[in-house]
């Protein structure tokens, strides 16, 4: 079945579907089926990561759909992310090979550096200090990691490479040394956290913004603990009523109209279907403005285990907001 999901073009001419399926917190026993459901209804982009510890099952879902002839490998767009304990340049290839084995793939369409901070290398994905609150840092610079990512493209193991959770200064440092420019910066993005300056910066450099937690990640508290649930916000609810759509559809459509790629997560078939049914209505200029007015610095993914790390991308901003 052909997919109705439009694609956007990276600076290098490759393209990515504007909507993909998130898989963080998609539990074992459910995620393979979620991936199969998503592919059946036209999703082609699946967003994965080693740290989600479910790539093995995601791979099962992908393999089943390819084997049954529902989709061809080259119609899919599979993204994964290099975890923080594998930033040392000589660890990057090994980390990718584990991901490829788990996903049962020969190549990835996109591989991202998940965070700019490196953690102490080893088998423990969160190597905690004795206080149990913060991780052991490693002093690898993400610039050196980027060089190793470029070599994966040269080796034909990944088609595109990019960043995730990098601030604009960090993106610029990568651009300053890059032979291959980052295709995307995957960042938290929704009406409570627009990241307006960072998205403008990325667009200026022809780096596509991928919006994660576009529904405000309702199952988790925000970093400030005091933000309301985005999908229950009266403005979002009013616009849902106006367009006879769900709150989730309004929020997903909003990211698309901002020109972002968007990756809502669900393991529920009905929601997987409805979250992709966002290409036959539009928000008008007034709707867009109302959603833009909801900004409140409502970050849900602060990676607070690594506060104090010299490469933490937004610790300063969070501390200022808490004062
Ligand atoms: N690069 C990074 O650092 C990060 C990347 N990500 C990526 O982005 C993806 C999405 O972000 P995530 O934080 O998961 O949060 P989302 O904003 O996508 O919200 C997901 C939650 O919303 C629920 N949900 C989904 N659709 C609907 C709907 N139509 N109505 C009501 N509830 C709904 C889901 O439950 P249910 O499954 O039961 O439907 C789940 O609890 C992640 O899964 C991951 O792939 C996320 C965080 C960080
Ligand atoms: O994508 C993400 C979700 O899980 C991770 C760790 O638990 C986060 O660090 C990350 O940003």
CSV table of C-alpha atoms and ligand atoms in Angstrom, one decimal:
chain,number,residue,atom,x,y,z
A,1,UNK,CA,0.0,0.0,0.0
A,2,UNK,CA,1.3,3.4,-0.9
A,3,UNK,CA,1.7,5.9,2.0
A,4,UNK,CA,-0.1,9.2,2.0
A,5,UNK,CA,2.3,10.8,4.4
A,6,UNK,CA,4.2,13.5,2.6
A,7,UNK,CA,8.0,13.8,2.8
A,8,UNK,CA,10.4,16.6,3.3
A,9,UNK,CA,13.8,17.0,1.7
A,10,UNK,CA,17.1,17.2,3.6
A,11,UNK,CA,19.9,19.5,2.5
A,12,UNK,CA,21.6,16.5,0.8
A,13,UNK,CA,18.5,15.8,-1.3
A,14,UNK,CA,17.4,12.7,0.6
A,15,UNK,CA,13.8,12.8,2.0
A,16,UNK,CA,12.1,11.8,5.3
A,17,UNK,CA,8.4,11.2,5.9
A,18,UNK,CA,6.9,14.2,7.9
A,19,UNK,CA,5.3,11.8,10.4
A,20,UNK,CA,6.7,8.8,12.1
A,21,UNK,CA,6.0,6.4,15.0
A,22,UNK,CA,7.7,7.1,18.3
A,23,UNK,CA,8.8,4.0,20.3
A,24,UNK,CA,10.0,5.2,23.6
A,25,UNK,CA,8.2,3.5,26.5
A,26,UNK,CA,6.4,1.2,24.0
A,27,UNK,CA,6.4,-1.9,26.1
A,28,UNK,CA,7.6,-5.4,25.2
A,29,UNK,CA,4.7,-7.5,24.1
A,30,UNK,CA,3.1,-4.4,22.4
A,31,UNK,CA,5.7,-2.6,20.4
A,32,UNK,CA,6.1,-5.2,17.6
A,33,UNK,CA,2.4,-5.1,17.0
A,34,UNK,CA,2.4,-1.3,17.2
A,35,UNK,CA,5.1,-1.2,14.5
A,36,UNK,CA,3.1,-3.6,12.3
A,37,UNK,CA,-0.1,-1.6,12.8
A,38,UNK,CA,1.7,1.6,11.9
A,39,UNK,CA,3.2,0.2,8.7
A,40,UNK,CA,-0.2,-1.3,7.7
A,41,UNK,CA,-1.9,2.1,7.9
A,42,UNK,CA,0.8,4.0,6.0
A,43,UNK,CA,3.6,5.0,8.5
A,44,UNK,CA,7.0,4.6,6.9
A,45,UNK,CA,9.2,6.3,9.5
A,46,UNK,CA,9.8,4.4,12.8
A,47,UNK,CA,11.8,6.3,15.4
A,48,UNK,CA,14.0,4.0,17.5
A,49,UNK,CA,16.9,4.3,20.0
A,50,UNK,CA,19.3,1.8,21.7
A,51,UNK,CA,18.3,3.3,25.1
A,52,UNK,CA,14.6,2.4,24.5
A,53,UNK,CA,15.7,-1.2,25.0
A,54,UNK,CA,13.0,-2.5,22.6
A,55,UNK,CA,14.8,-2.4,19.3
A,56,UNK,CA,14.8,-6.2,19.1
A,57,UNK,CA,11.0,-6.2,19.1
A,58,UNK,CA,10.7,-3.2,16.8
A,59,UNK,CA,12.9,-5.2,14.4
A,60,UNK,CA,10.5,-8.1,14.7
A,61,UNK,CA,7.6,-5.9,13.6
A,62,UNK,CA,9.6,-4.5,10.7
A,63,UNK,CA,10.8,-7.9,9.5
A,64,UNK,CA,7.3,-9.3,9.6
A,65,UNK,CA,6.0,-6.6,7.4
A,66,UNK,CA,8.8,-6.9,4.9
A,67,UNK,CA,8.6,-10.7,4.8
A,68,UNK,CA,4.9,-10.7,4.2
A,69,UNK,CA,5.4,-8.3,1.3
A,70,UNK,CA,3.4,-5.4,2.9
A,71,UNK,CA,6.3,-3.0,2.4
A,72,UNK,CA,9.8,-3.0,0.9
A,73,UNK,CA,12.8,-2.1,2.9
A,74,UNK,CA,13.6,0.9,0.7
A,75,UNK,CA,10.1,2.4,1.3
A,76,UNK,CA,10.8,2.5,5.1
A,77,UNK,CA,12.7,5.2,6.9
A,78,UNK,CA,14.3,3.8,10.1
A,79,UNK,CA,16.0,6.1,12.5
A,80,UNK,CA,18.0,5.1,15.6
A,81,UNK,CA,20.2,7.0,18.1
A,82,UNK,CA,23.7,6.5,19.4
A,83,UNK,CA,23.5,6.3,23.2
A,84,UNK,CA,25.7,8.5,25.5
A,85,UNK,CA,27.9,5.7,26.6
A,86,UNK,CA,29.2,5.0,23.1
A,87,UNK,CA,30.5,8.5,22.1
A,88,UNK,CA,34.1,7.5,22.1
A,89,UNK,CA,34.9,7.3,18.4
A,90,UNK,CA,36.1,3.7,18.5
A,91,UNK,CA,32.8,2.6,20.1
A,92,UNK,CA,30.5,4.1,17.5
A,93,UNK,CA,30.6,1.4,14.9
A,94,UNK,CA,30.1,-1.3,17.5
A,95,UNK,CA,27.0,0.5,18.9
A,96,UNK,CA,25.5,0.8,15.4
A,97,UNK,CA,26.1,-2.9,14.6
A,98,UNK,CA,24.2,-3.9,17.8
A,99,UNK,CA,21.3,-1.6,16.7
A,100,UNK,CA,21.4,-3.0,13.2
A,101,UNK,CA,21.4,-6.6,14.5
A,102,UNK,CA,18.5,-5.8,16.9
A,103,UNK,CA,16.5,-4.1,14.1
A,104,UNK,CA,17.4,-6.9,11.7
A,105,UNK,CA,18.6,-4.3,9.1
A,106,UNK,CA,21.6,-3.9,6.9
A,107,UNK,CA,21.5,-0.1,7.1
A,108,UNK,CA,19.7,2.8,8.8
A,109,UNK,CA,18.1,5.7,7.0
A,110,UNK,CA,19.2,8.0,9.8
A,111,UNK,CA,21.4,7.7,12.9
A,112,UNK,CA,21.5,10.5,15.5
A,113,UNK,CA,23.8,11.4,18.3
A,114,UNK,CA,21.1,11.1,21.0
A,115,UNK,CA,22.5,13.8,23.4
A,116,UNK,CA,25.7,15.9,23.3
A,117,UNK,CA,26.8,14.6,26.7
A,118,UNK,CA,29.1,11.5,26.8
A,119,UNK,CA,28.7,9.1,29.8
A,120,UNK,CA,31.4,6.8,31.1
A,121,UNK,CA,31.9,4.0,28.6
A,122,UNK,CA,30.9,0.5,29.5
A,123,UNK,CA,27.9,-1.9,29.6
A,124,UNK,CA,25.9,0.2,32.1
A,125,UNK,CA,23.7,2.7,30.1
A,126,UNK,CA,23.3,4.9,33.1
A,127,UNK,CA,26.6,4.6,35.0
A,128,UNK,CA,25.5,6.3,38.3
A,129,UNK,CA,27.7,7.9,40.8
A,130,UNK,CA,27.5,6.7,44.4
A,131,UNK,CA,24.9,9.4,45.2
A,132,UNK,CA,22.6,7.6,42.7
A,133,UNK,CA,21.4,10.9,41.3
A,134,UNK,CA,23.9,11.7,38.6
A,135,UNK,CA,25.8,9.7,36.0
A,136,UNK,CA,29.5,9.4,35.6
A,137,UNK,CA,30.6,11.6,32.8
A,138,UNK,CA,33.1,10.9,30.1
A,139,UNK,CA,35.1,13.8,28.5
A,140,UNK,CA,34.6,12.7,24.9
A,141,UNK,CA,33.7,15.8,22.8
A,142,UNK,CA,30.7,15.3,20.5
A,143,UNK,CA,32.9,16.8,17.7
A,144,UNK,CA,35.0,13.7,17.7
A,145,UNK,CA,31.9,11.5,17.8
A,146,UNK,CA,30.6,13.3,14.7
A,147,UNK,CA,33.7,12.3,12.8
A,148,UNK,CA,33.0,8.6,13.6
A,149,UNK,CA,29.3,9.1,12.5
A,150,UNK,CA,30.6,10.4,9.2
A,151,UNK,CA,32.6,7.2,8.7
A,152,UNK,CA,29.4,5.2,9.1
A,153,UNK,CA,27.9,7.0,6.1
A,154,UNK,CA,31.1,6.4,4.1
A,155,UNK,CA,30.9,2.7,5.0
A,156,UNK,CA,27.3,2.6,3.6
A,157,UNK,CA,25.8,1.5,7.0
A,158,UNK,CA,23.7,4.7,7.5
A,159,UNK,CA,22.3,6.9,4.8
A,160,UNK,CA,22.0,10.1,6.8
A,161,UNK,CA,23.3,11.4,10.2
A,162,UNK,CA,22.0,14.0,12.6
A,163,UNK,CA,21.8,15.3,16.1
A,164,UNK,CA,19.3,15.2,18.9
A,165,UNK,CA,19.0,17.6,21.9
A,166,UNK,CA,21.8,19.9,20.7
A,167,UNK,CA,21.5,23.6,21.4
A,168,UNK,CA,22.4,26.1,18.6
A,169,UNK,CA,25.9,26.7,19.9
A,170,UNK,CA,26.5,22.9,19.8
A,171,UNK,CA,25.0,22.5,16.3
A,172,UNK,CA,27.3,25.3,15.1
A,173,UNK,CA,30.4,23.6,16.6
A,174,UNK,CA,29.4,20.4,14.6
A,175,UNK,CA,28.9,22.5,11.4
A,176,UNK,CA,32.3,24.1,11.8
A,177,UNK,CA,34.0,20.7,11.5
A,178,UNK,CA,31.5,18.7,9.5
A,179,UNK,CA,32.3,17.1,6.1
A,180,UNK,CA,28.7,15.8,6.2
A,181,UNK,CA,26.2,18.3,7.6
A,182,UNK,CA,23.6,17.1,10.1
A,183,UNK,CA,20.3,16.3,8.4
A,184,UNK,CA,18.1,17.0,11.4
A,185,UNK,CA,18.1,18.1,15.0
A,186,UNK,CA,15.6,16.0,16.9
A,187,UNK,CA,14.3,18.1,19.8
A,188,UNK,CA,11.4,18.4,22.2
A,189,UNK,CA,8.8,20.6,20.5
A,190,UNK,CA,5.1,21.3,21.3
A,191,UNK,CA,3.1,24.4,22.2
A,192,UNK,CA,4.4,24.5,25.8
A,193,UNK,CA,8.0,24.4,24.5
A,194,UNK,CA,8.4,25.9,21.1
A,195,UNK,CA,12.2,26.3,21.0
A,196,UNK,CA,11.6,29.2,18.6
A,197,UNK,CA,15.2,30.4,18.5
A,198,UNK,CA,16.7,27.0,18.1
A,199,UNK,CA,14.2,26.0,15.3
A,200,UNK,CA,14.9,29.3,13.5
A,201,UNK,CA,18.6,28.7,13.8
A,202,UNK,CA,18.3,25.1,12.4
A,203,UNK,CA,16.1,26.2,9.5
A,204,UNK,CA,18.6,28.9,8.7
A,205,UNK,CA,21.3,26.2,8.4
A,206,UNK,CA,18.9,23.9,6.3
A,207,UNK,CA,18.7,21.4,9.2
A,208,UNK,CA,15.2,19.9,9.5
A,209,UNK,CA,13.7,20.0,13.0
A,210,UNK,CA,12.2,16.8,14.2
A,211,UNK,CA,9.7,17.4,17.0
A,212,UNK,CA,9.7,14.8,19.8
A,213,UNK,CA,7.0,14.6,22.5
A,214,UNK,CA,4.6,16.5,20.3
A,215,UNK,CA,1.7,15.6,22.5
A,216,UNK,CA,3.6,16.9,25.6
A,217,UNK,CA,4.4,13.2,26.6
A,218,UNK,CA,1.2,13.1,28.8
A,219,UNK,CA,2.3,9.9,30.7
A,220,UNK,CA,5.2,11.8,32.3
A,221,UNK,CA,5.4,14.9,34.5
A,222,UNK,CA,7.1,18.0,33.1
A,223,UNK,CA,10.4,19.0,34.5
A,224,UNK,CA,8.8,21.8,36.5
A,225,UNK,CA,6.1,19.4,37.8
A,226,UNK,CA,3.6,22.2,37.6
A,227,UNK,CA,2.7,22.3,33.9
A,228,UNK,CA,-0.8,21.2,33.1
A,229,UNK,CA,-1.4,18.4,30.6
A,230,UNK,CA,-1.0,19.8,27.1
A,231,UNK,CA,-3.8,17.8,25.5
A,232,UNK,CA,-6.2,19.1,28.2
A,233,UNK,CA,-5.3,22.7,27.6
A,234,UNK,CA,-8.5,24.8,26.9
A,235,UNK,CA,-7.0,26.3,23.8
A,236,UNK,CA,-6.1,22.9,22.3
A,237,UNK,CA,-9.5,21.5,23.3
A,238,UNK,CA,-11.2,24.5,21.7
A,239,UNK,CA,-9.3,24.0,18.4
A,240,UNK,CA,-10.1,20.3,18.5
A,241,UNK,CA,-13.8,21.1,18.7
A,242,UNK,CA,-13.6,23.8,16.0
A,243,UNK,CA,-12.0,21.3,13.5
A,244,UNK,CA,-13.9,18.2,14.8
A,245,UNK,CA,-10.5,16.6,15.4
A,246,UNK,CA,-8.8,15.2,18.5
A,247,UNK,CA,-6.4,17.2,20.7
A,248,UNK,CA,-3.6,15.0,19.5
A,249,UNK,CA,-4.5,15.6,15.8
A,250,UNK,CA,-4.4,19.4,16.4
A,251,UNK,CA,-1.0,19.1,18.1
A,252,UNK,CA,0.5,16.9,15.4
A,253,UNK,CA,-0.9,19.1,12.6
A,254,UNK,CA,0.6,22.1,14.3
A,255,UNK,CA,4.1,20.7,14.0
A,256,UNK,CA,3.6,19.8,10.4
A,257,UNK,CA,2.4,23.3,9.6
A,258,UNK,CA,5.6,24.6,11.3
A,259,UNK,CA,7.5,22.6,8.8
A,260,UNK,CA,8.7,20.0,11.3
A,261,UNK,CA,8.9,16.3,11.1
A,262,UNK,CA,6.8,14.9,14.0
A,263,UNK,CA,7.0,11.5,15.8
A,264,UNK,CA,4.0,10.9,18.2
A,265,UNK,CA,4.3,7.6,20.1
A,266,UNK,CA,1.4,5.2,20.6
A,267,UNK,CA,0.9,1.5,21.0
A,268,UNK,CA,-2.9,1.8,20.6
A,269,UNK,CA,-4.1,0.9,17.0
A,270,UNK,CA,-6.9,3.4,17.0
A,271,UNK,CA,-4.6,6.2,18.1
A,272,UNK,CA,-1.9,5.1,15.6
A,273,UNK,CA,-4.5,5.5,12.9
A,274,UNK,CA,-6.0,8.8,14.0
A,275,UNK,CA,-2.6,10.4,14.7
A,276,UNK,CA,-1.8,10.0,11.0
A,277,UNK,CA,-5.1,11.4,9.9
A,278,UNK,CA,-3.8,14.9,9.9
A,279,UNK,CA,-3.3,15.7,6.2
A,280,UNK,CA,-6.8,16.6,5.2
A,281,UNK,CA,-7.4,19.6,7.5
A,282,UNK,CA,-5.5,22.8,8.3
A,283,UNK,CA,-5.1,25.2,11.1
A,284,UNK,CA,-5.6,28.8,10.1
A,285,UNK,CA,-3.4,31.7,11.0
A,286,UNK,CA,-5.4,32.5,14.1
A,287,UNK,CA,-5.3,28.9,15.3
A,288,UNK,CA,-1.5,28.9,14.8
A,289,UNK,CA,-1.1,32.1,16.7
A,290,UNK,CA,-3.2,30.8,19.6
A,291,UNK,CA,-1.1,27.7,19.9
A,292,UNK,CA,2.1,29.8,19.7
A,293,UNK,CA,0.8,31.8,22.6
A,294,UNK,CA,0.9,28.7,24.9
A,295,UNK,CA,4.7,28.8,25.4
A,296,UNK,CA,5.7,28.2,29.0
A,297,UNK,CA,9.1,26.6,28.9
A,298,UNK,CA,7.3,23.3,29.6
A,299,UNK,CA,10.1,20.8,29.1
A,300,UNK,CA,9.3,17.2,29.8
A,301,UNK,CA,12.7,15.6,28.9
A,302,UNK,CA,15.4,17.4,31.0
A,303,UNK,CA,17.9,14.5,31.2
A,304,UNK,CA,18.5,15.7,34.8
A,305,UNK,CA,20.8,12.7,35.6
A,306,UNK,CA,23.5,14.6,33.7
A,307,UNK,CA,23.1,18.0,35.2
A,308,UNK,CA,26.6,19.4,35.8
A,309,UNK,CA,27.9,17.9,32.5
A,310,UNK,CA,29.8,20.6,30.5
A,311,UNK,CA,27.9,19.6,27.4
A,312,UNK,CA,24.4,19.5,28.9
A,313,UNK,CA,22.4,21.5,26.3
A,314,UNK,CA,19.9,23.3,28.4
A,315,UNK,CA,20.7,23.0,32.1
A,316,UNK,CA,21.3,26.7,32.4
A,317,UNK,CA,17.9,27.5,30.9
A,318,UNK,CA,16.1,25.1,33.2
A,319,UNK,CA,17.9,26.5,36.3
A,320,UNK,CA,16.9,30.0,35.3
A,321,UNK,CA,13.3,29.0,34.8
A,322,UNK,CA,13.2,27.4,38.3
A,323,UNK,CA,14.5,30.6,40.1
B,1,LIG,N1,15.5,12.3,21.0
B,1,LIG,C1,15.1,12.3,22.2
B,1,LIG,O1,15.8,12.6,23.2
B,1,LIG,C2,13.7,11.9,22.5
B,1,LIG,C3,12.9,11.3,21.5
B,1,LIG,N2,11.6,10.9,21.7
B,1,LIG,C4,10.9,10.3,20.6
B,1,LIG,O2,9.7,11.0,20.3
B,1,LIG,C5,8.6,10.0,20.5
B,1,LIG,C6,7.3,10.7,21.0
B,1,LIG,O3,7.6,11.4,22.3
B,1,LIG,P1,6.9,10.8,23.7
B,1,LIG,O4,7.7,11.4,24.8
B,1,LIG,O5,6.8,9.4,23.6
B,1,LIG,O6,5.5,11.5,23.8
B,1,LIG,P2,4.3,11.9,22.9
B,1,LIG,O7,4.1,13.4,23.0
B,1,LIG,O8,4.3,11.3,21.6
B,1,LIG,O9,3.1,11.2,23.7
B,1,LIG,C7,3.0,9.8,23.8
B,1,LIG,C8,1.9,9.5,24.9
B,1,LIG,O10,0.7,10.0,24.4
B,1,LIG,C9,-0.3,8.9,24.3
B,1,LIG,N3,-1.0,9.1,23.1
B,1,LIG,C10,-0.6,8.9,21.8
B,1,LIG,N4,-1.6,9.2,20.9
B,1,LIG,C11,-2.6,9.7,21.7
B,1,LIG,C12,-3.9,10.1,21.3
B,1,LIG,N5,-4.3,10.2,20.0
B,1,LIG,N6,-4.8,10.5,22.3
B,1,LIG,C13,-4.4,10.4,23.6
B,1,LIG,N7,-3.2,10.0,24.0
B,1,LIG,C14,-2.3,9.6,23.0
B,1,LIG,C15,0.6,7.6,24.3
B,1,LIG,O11,-0.1,6.6,24.9
B,1,LIG,P3,-0.5,5.2,24.1
B,1,LIG,O12,0.7,4.6,23.6
B,1,LIG,O13,-1.2,4.4,25.2
B,1,LIG,O14,-1.4,5.6,23.0
B,1,LIG,C16,1.8,8.1,25.2
B,1,LIG,O15,1.4,7.9,26.6
B,1,LIG,C17,9.2,9.0,21.5
B,1,LIG,O16,8.4,7.8,21.6
B,1,LIG,C18,10.6,8.8,20.9
B,1,LIG,O17,10.5,8.0,19.7
B,1,LIG,C19,11.0,11.3,22.9
B,1,LIG,C20,11.7,11.8,23.9
B,1,LIG,C21,13.1,12.2,23.8
B,2,LIG,O1,14.7,9.6,24.0
B,2,LIG,C1,14.8,9.6,25.2
B,2,LIG,C2,14.0,8.8,26.1
B,2,LIG,O2,14.7,8.0,26.9
B,2,LIG,C3,15.9,8.5,27.4
B,2,LIG,C4,16.4,7.9,28.7
B,2,LIG,O3,15.5,7.3,29.5
B,2,LIG,C5,16.1,9.9,27.3
B,2,LIG,O4,17.3,10.3,27.6
B,2,LIG,C6,15.9,10.3,25.9
B,2,LIG,O5,15.9,11.6,25.6
